[in-house]
């Protein structure tokens, strides 16, 4: 394994092998496995979990991490090809990435969607350009359309909770003041389909996930024996669900048009996950969210603080599964 960019790049068995390694490393720590190794982390967008969990994972395996956050102690960085650099950015990623890679044994990059052109973001234009600049093992720490480390951690969390592989998984749109990226919903729906689950995407009108995202998930479901469908009917979606996974995302119909997106969500404040959503369903239905989350906008306190919520476990498992990813990238 040389790159960890998308769960879809790996057969299901290899993902399960990574999860097995993660469980073994969790049970039997290997504090010297990556001694002398250096991981470079480039964050073009903010983070709490990804930043702290990669640093912790590397240190728990005996290695070191170097963190670069442009504009905060590091030069501001330009990412656009052909830019005339007479603005705030002093350095282009064309130099910054190979320089960082030259010091390190592996690199992680976070670069969110540009959110101007859906086709360009679906094609991962920005992240591909960055990946081409890096000649070391590379991890995607969230790109325009993928957050594979989050997806792997969420799979591991469901395994820990003994959620059946054929269980019902509901990915629900949740309210947010502004349009958020499609990376987490895209990776989540694909991950649950690849795990073999009955996947239901619950979303209001105007927020259907783009067809390429749904099609990729359907293909994964076909291979694993799962299924993928979408609905606006909350009660029907949640009936018998094992997991409700909430995520905020922008309207693909108004991609890059913040004013139109905002108008569309004006009447959607009831898409804040509340305990009453679960009444008709199995009391054991788990609540998941990748975090960060806006309390009482996307999810009510009563859910986040209640017994269904496994959000802290999901965040912890980021460190657990990333130890396995780093181990495979740096030791084989
Ligand atoms: C608030 C925000 O920008 N959320 C980002 C990051 C989520 C987890 N890394 C998103 O929705 O993609
Ligand atoms: N879930 C997640 O990736 O969180 P951060 O954006 O804080 O890294």
PDB file of N, CA, C and O in Angstrom, residues 41-44 66-77 88-91 96 100:
ATOM      1  N   UNK A  41       2.353  16.647   7.712  1.00  0.00           N
ATOM      2  CA  UNK A  41       0.906  16.878   7.612  1.00  0.00           C
ATOM      3  C   UNK A  41       0.666  18.293   7.123  1.00  0.00           C
ATOM      4  O   UNK A  41       1.046  19.263   7.797  1.00  0.00           O
ATOM      5  N   UNK A  42       0.058  18.413   5.955  1.00  0.00           N
ATOM      6  CA  UNK A  42      -0.220  19.727   5.380  1.00  0.00           C
ATOM      7  C   UNK A  42      -1.718  19.996   5.437  1.00  0.00           C
ATOM      8  O   UNK A  42      -2.507  19.302   4.785  1.00  0.00           O
ATOM      9  N   UNK A  43      -2.091  21.006   6.217  1.00  0.00           N
ATOM     10  CA  UNK A  43      -3.503  21.352   6.403  1.00  0.00           C
ATOM     11  C   UNK A  43      -3.820  22.657   5.696  1.00  0.00           C
ATOM     12  O   UNK A  43      -3.482  23.727   6.202  1.00  0.00           O
ATOM     13  N   UNK A  44      -4.488  22.559   4.544  1.00  0.00           N
ATOM     14  CA  UNK A  44      -4.937  23.767   3.853  1.00  0.00           C
ATOM     15  C   UNK A  44      -6.290  24.225   4.395  1.00  0.00           C
ATOM     16  O   UNK A  44      -6.814  25.255   3.975  1.00  0.00           O
ATOM     17  N   UNK A  66       5.389  16.300  11.557  1.00  0.00           N
ATOM     18  CA  UNK A  66       5.624  17.731  11.322  1.00  0.00           C
ATOM     19  C   UNK A  66       4.320  18.297  10.769  1.00  0.00           C
ATOM     20  O   UNK A  66       3.780  17.762   9.808  1.00  0.00           O
ATOM     21  N   UNK A  67       3.821  19.353  11.388  1.00  0.00           N
ATOM     22  CA  UNK A  67       2.520  19.902  10.966  1.00  0.00           C
ATOM     23  C   UNK A  67       2.709  21.270  10.318  1.00  0.00           C
ATOM     24  O   UNK A  67       3.362  22.144  10.890  1.00  0.00           O
ATOM     25  N   UNK A  68       2.151  21.428   9.131  1.00  0.00           N
ATOM     26  CA  UNK A  68       2.207  22.712   8.423  1.00  0.00           C
ATOM     27  C   UNK A  68       0.779  23.233   8.260  1.00  0.00           C
ATOM     28  O   UNK A  68      -0.069  22.560   7.665  1.00  0.00           O
ATOM     29  N   UNK A  69       0.527  24.429   8.798  1.00  0.00           N
ATOM     30  CA  UNK A  69      -0.785  25.078   8.652  1.00  0.00           C
ATOM     31  C   UNK A  69      -0.549  26.444   8.012  1.00  0.00           C
ATOM     32  O   UNK A  69      -0.266  27.421   8.712  1.00  0.00           O
ATOM     33  N   UNK A  70      -0.638  26.524   6.694  1.00  0.00           N
ATOM     34  CA  UNK A  70      -0.303  27.764   5.988  1.00  0.00           C
ATOM     35  C   UNK A  70      -1.059  28.959   6.537  1.00  0.00           C
ATOM     36  O   UNK A  70      -2.244  28.869   6.850  1.00  0.00           O
ATOM     37  N   UNK A  71      -0.356  30.066   6.668  1.00  0.00           N
ATOM     38  CA  UNK A  71      -0.967  31.299   7.166  1.00  0.00           C
ATOM     39  C   UNK A  71      -0.949  31.405   8.680  1.00  0.00           C
ATOM     40  O   UNK A  71      -1.260  32.449   9.233  1.00  0.00           O
ATOM     41  N   UNK A  72      -0.568  30.315   9.373  1.00  0.00           N
ATOM     42  CA  UNK A  72      -0.494  30.352  10.838  1.00  0.00           C
ATOM     43  C   UNK A  72       0.890  29.896  11.262  1.00  0.00           C
ATOM     44  O   UNK A  72       1.086  28.776  11.692  1.00  0.00           O
ATOM     45  N   UNK A  73       1.858  30.762  11.066  1.00  0.00           N
ATOM     46  CA  UNK A  73       3.235  30.389  11.385  1.00  0.00           C
ATOM     47  C   UNK A  73       3.978  29.872  10.164  1.00  0.00           C
ATOM     48  O   UNK A  73       5.198  29.740  10.182  1.00  0.00           O
ATOM     49  N   UNK A  74       3.267  29.540   9.111  1.00  0.00           N
ATOM     50  CA  UNK A  74       3.883  29.125   7.842  1.00  0.00           C
ATOM     51  C   UNK A  74       3.392  30.087   6.763  1.00  0.00           C
ATOM     52  O   UNK A  74       2.314  30.652   6.902  1.00  0.00           O
ATOM     53  N   UNK A  75       4.170  30.261   5.716  1.00  0.00           N
ATOM     54  CA  UNK A  75       3.756  31.140   4.612  1.00  0.00           C
ATOM     55  C   UNK A  75       2.375  30.758   4.101  1.00  0.00           C
ATOM     56  O   UNK A  75       2.048  29.583   4.012  1.00  0.00           O
ATOM     57  N   UNK A  76       1.619  31.753   3.723  1.00  0.00           N
ATOM     58  CA  UNK A  76       0.349  31.452   3.039  1.00  0.00           C
ATOM     59  C   UNK A  76       0.662  30.824   1.692  1.00  0.00           C
ATOM     60  O   UNK A  76       1.658  31.184   1.050  1.00  0.00           O
ATOM     61  N   UNK A  77      -0.163  29.872   1.298  1.00  0.00           N
ATOM     62  CA  UNK A  77       0.142  29.092   0.095  1.00  0.00           C
ATOM     63  C   UNK A  77      -0.857  29.314  -1.022  1.00  0.00           C
ATOM     64  O   UNK A  77      -2.062  29.352  -0.788  1.00  0.00           O
ATOM     65  N   UNK A  88      -1.635  37.616  -1.054  1.00  0.00           N
ATOM     66  CA  UNK A  88      -1.157  37.261   0.293  1.00  0.00           C
ATOM     67  C   UNK A  88      -0.222  36.045   0.295  1.00  0.00           C
ATOM     68  O   UNK A  88       0.652  35.933   1.154  1.00  0.00           O
ATOM     69  N   UNK A  89      -0.396  35.149  -0.681  1.00  0.00           N
ATOM     70  CA  UNK A  89       0.388  33.900  -0.651  1.00  0.00           C
ATOM     71  C   UNK A  89       1.832  34.153  -1.097  1.00  0.00           C
ATOM     72  O   UNK A  89       2.070  34.710  -2.167  1.00  0.00           O
ATOM     73  N   UNK A  90       2.768  33.711  -0.264  1.00  0.00           N
ATOM     74  CA  UNK A  90       4.186  33.913  -0.567  1.00  0.00           C
ATOM     75  C   UNK A  90       4.796  32.700  -1.245  1.00  0.00           C
ATOM     76  O   UNK A  90       5.912  32.766  -1.776  1.00  0.00           O
ATOM     77  N   UNK A  91       4.106  31.581  -1.204  1.00  0.00           N
ATOM     78  CA  UNK A  91       4.694  30.319  -1.659  1.00  0.00           C
ATOM     79  C   UNK A  91       3.632  29.501  -2.365  1.00  0.00           C
ATOM     80  O   UNK A  91       2.452  29.506  -1.974  1.00  0.00           O
ATOM     81  N   UNK A  96       6.137  23.921  -2.116  1.00  0.00           N
ATOM     82  CA  UNK A  96       5.935  23.544  -0.712  1.00  0.00           C
ATOM     83  C   UNK A  96       5.782  22.028  -0.538  1.00  0.00           C
ATOM     84  O   UNK A  96       6.367  21.440   0.383  1.00  0.00           O
ATOM     85  N   UNK A 100       8.383  19.639   1.563  1.00  0.00           N
ATOM     86  CA  UNK A 100       7.928  18.908   2.758  1.00  0.00           C
ATOM     87  C   UNK A 100       8.157  17.406   2.574  1.00  0.00           C
ATOM     88  O   UNK A 100       8.659  16.728   3.484  1.00  0.00           O
TER      89      UNK A 100
END
